[in-house]
Tab-separated table of C-alpha atoms in Angstrom:
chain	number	residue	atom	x	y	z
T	149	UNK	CA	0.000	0.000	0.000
T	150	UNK	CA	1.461	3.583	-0.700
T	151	UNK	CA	1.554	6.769	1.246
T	152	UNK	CA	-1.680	8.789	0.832
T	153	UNK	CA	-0.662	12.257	1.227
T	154	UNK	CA	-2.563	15.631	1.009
T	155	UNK	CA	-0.264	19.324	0.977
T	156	UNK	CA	-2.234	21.876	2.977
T	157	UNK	CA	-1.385	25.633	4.320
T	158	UNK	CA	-1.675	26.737	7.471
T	159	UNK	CA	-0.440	28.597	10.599
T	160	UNK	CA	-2.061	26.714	13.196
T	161	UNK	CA	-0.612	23.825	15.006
T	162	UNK	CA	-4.276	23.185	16.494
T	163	UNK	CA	-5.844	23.423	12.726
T	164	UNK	CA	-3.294	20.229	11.567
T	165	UNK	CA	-3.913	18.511	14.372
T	166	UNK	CA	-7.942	18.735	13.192
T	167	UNK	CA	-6.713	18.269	9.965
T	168	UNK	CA	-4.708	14.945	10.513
T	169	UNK	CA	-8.637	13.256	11.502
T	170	UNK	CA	-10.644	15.304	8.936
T	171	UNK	CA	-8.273	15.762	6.408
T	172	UNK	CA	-7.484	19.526	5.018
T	173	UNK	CA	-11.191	20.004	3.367
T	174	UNK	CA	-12.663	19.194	6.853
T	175	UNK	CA	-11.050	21.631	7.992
T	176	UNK	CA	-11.529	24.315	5.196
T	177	UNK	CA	-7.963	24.827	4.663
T	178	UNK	CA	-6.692	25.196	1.143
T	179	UNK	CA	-4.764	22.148	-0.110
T	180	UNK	CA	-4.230	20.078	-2.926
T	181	UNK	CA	-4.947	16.416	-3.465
T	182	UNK	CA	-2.008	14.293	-3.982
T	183	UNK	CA	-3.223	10.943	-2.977
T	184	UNK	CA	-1.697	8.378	-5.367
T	185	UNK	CA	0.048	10.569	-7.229
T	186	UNK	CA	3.235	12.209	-5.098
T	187	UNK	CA	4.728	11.591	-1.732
T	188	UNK	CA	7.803	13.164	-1.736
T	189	UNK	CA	7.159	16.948	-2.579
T	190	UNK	CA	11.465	17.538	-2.033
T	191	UNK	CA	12.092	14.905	-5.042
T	192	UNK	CA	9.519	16.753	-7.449
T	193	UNK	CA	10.648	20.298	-6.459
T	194	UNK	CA	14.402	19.513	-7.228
T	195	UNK	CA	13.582	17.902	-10.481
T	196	UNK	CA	11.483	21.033	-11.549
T	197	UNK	CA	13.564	23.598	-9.862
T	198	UNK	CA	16.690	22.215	-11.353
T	199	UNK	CA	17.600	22.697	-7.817
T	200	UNK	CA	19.826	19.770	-5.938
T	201	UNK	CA	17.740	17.996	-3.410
T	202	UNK	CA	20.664	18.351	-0.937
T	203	UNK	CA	19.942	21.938	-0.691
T	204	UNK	CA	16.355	21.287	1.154
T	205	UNK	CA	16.172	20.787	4.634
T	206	UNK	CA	14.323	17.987	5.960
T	207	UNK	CA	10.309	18.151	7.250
T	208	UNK	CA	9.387	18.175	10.652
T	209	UNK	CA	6.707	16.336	12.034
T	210	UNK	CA	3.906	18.558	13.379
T	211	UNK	CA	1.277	15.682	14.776
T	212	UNK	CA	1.520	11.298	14.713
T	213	UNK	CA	-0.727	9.500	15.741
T	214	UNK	CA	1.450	6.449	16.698
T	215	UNK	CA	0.265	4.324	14.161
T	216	UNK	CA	0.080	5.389	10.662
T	217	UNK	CA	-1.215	8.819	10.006
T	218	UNK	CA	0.829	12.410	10.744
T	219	UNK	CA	1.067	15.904	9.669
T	220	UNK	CA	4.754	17.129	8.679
T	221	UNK	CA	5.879	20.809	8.272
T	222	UNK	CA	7.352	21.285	4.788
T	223	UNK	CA	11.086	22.758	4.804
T	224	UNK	CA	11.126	26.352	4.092
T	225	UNK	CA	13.744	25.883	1.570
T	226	UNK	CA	11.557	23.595	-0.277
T	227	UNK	CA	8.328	25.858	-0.056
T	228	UNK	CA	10.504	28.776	-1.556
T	229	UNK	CA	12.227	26.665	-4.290
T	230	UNK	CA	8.757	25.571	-5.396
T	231	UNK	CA	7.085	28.869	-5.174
T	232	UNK	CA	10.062	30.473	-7.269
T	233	UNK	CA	8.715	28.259	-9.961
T	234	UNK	CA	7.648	30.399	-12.788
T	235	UNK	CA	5.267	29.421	-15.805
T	236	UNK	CA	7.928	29.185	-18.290
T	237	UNK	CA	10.327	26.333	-16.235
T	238	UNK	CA	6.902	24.620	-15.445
T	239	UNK	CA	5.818	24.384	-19.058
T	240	UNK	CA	9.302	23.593	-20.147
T	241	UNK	CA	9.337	20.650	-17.185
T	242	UNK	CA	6.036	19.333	-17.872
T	243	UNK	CA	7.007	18.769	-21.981
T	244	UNK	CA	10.395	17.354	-20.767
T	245	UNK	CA	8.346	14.409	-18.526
T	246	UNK	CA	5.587	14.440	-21.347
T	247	UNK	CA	3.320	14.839	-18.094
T	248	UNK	CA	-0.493	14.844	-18.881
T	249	UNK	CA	-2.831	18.058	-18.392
T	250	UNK	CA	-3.952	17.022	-15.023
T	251	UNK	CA	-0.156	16.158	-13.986
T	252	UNK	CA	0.662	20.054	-15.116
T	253	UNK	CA	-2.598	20.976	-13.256
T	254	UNK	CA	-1.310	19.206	-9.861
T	255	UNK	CA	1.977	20.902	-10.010
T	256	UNK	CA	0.819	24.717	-10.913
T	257	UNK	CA	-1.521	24.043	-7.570
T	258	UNK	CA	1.210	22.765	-5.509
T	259	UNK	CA	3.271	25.968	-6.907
T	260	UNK	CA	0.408	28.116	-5.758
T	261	UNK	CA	-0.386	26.454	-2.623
T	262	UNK	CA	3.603	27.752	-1.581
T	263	UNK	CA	2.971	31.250	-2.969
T	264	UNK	CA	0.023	31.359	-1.020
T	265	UNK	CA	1.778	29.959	2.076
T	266	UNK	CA	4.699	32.563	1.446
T	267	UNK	CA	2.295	35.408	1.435
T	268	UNK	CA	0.384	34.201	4.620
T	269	UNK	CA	3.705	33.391	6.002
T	270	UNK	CA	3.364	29.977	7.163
T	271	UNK	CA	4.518	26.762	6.022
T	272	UNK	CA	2.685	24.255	3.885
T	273	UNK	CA	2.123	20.967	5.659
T	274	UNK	CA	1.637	17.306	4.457
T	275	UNK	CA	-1.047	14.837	5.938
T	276	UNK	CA	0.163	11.436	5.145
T	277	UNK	CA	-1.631	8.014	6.168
């Protein structure tokens, strides 16, 4: 079975924590969807960044719940890579992997989703179960 993962924004600590048991819609909190599809947001954001992976530090876990599910706090330098992401590298990235519409779709929201963070100052989280 593989991780099932959802990126979400927020500032709250308490807000995760409600978010790790009703997932980020439950808790109205913009996200994006990336169950089945990607687990490790560093890998992608290096590949489309052109960025080395070494230069992101690593998450930190925000909430477990001892068994399978958790929140983690993405690493700034990761939200920042990804939000530097212009239209032009993400085009140019997207024709390079042949990725389909949808795939191209996911990624501009993830970009967003750390622009968004950036502006609100806080730093995008993962729910994984």
């Amino acid at each position: 079975m593989g991780v099932l993962v959802d990126y979400f924004a927020t500032g709250s600590e308490q807000v995760a924590r409600q978010a790790l048991t009703g997932g980020p819609a439950g808790a109205k909190l913009p996200y994006v969807d990336c169950k089945g599809w990607v687990d490790e947001l560093e890998v992608l954001v290096a590949e489309i960044s052109g960025r080395d992976l070494s230069e992101f530090g690593d998450s930190e876990t925000v909430v477990d719940d001892g068994e399978v599910a958790g929140v983690e706090r993405i690493a700034p330098e990761t939200v920042a890579a990804l939000a530097g992401v212009d239209d032009a590298r993400l085009r140019a990235y997207a024709e390079a992997e042949l990725l389909e519409e949808w795939e191209t779709g996911r990624i501009t929201a993830l970009r967003d989703l750390a622009r968004e963070a950036r502006r609100l100052r806080v730093r995008p989280k993962v729910q994984f179960r």
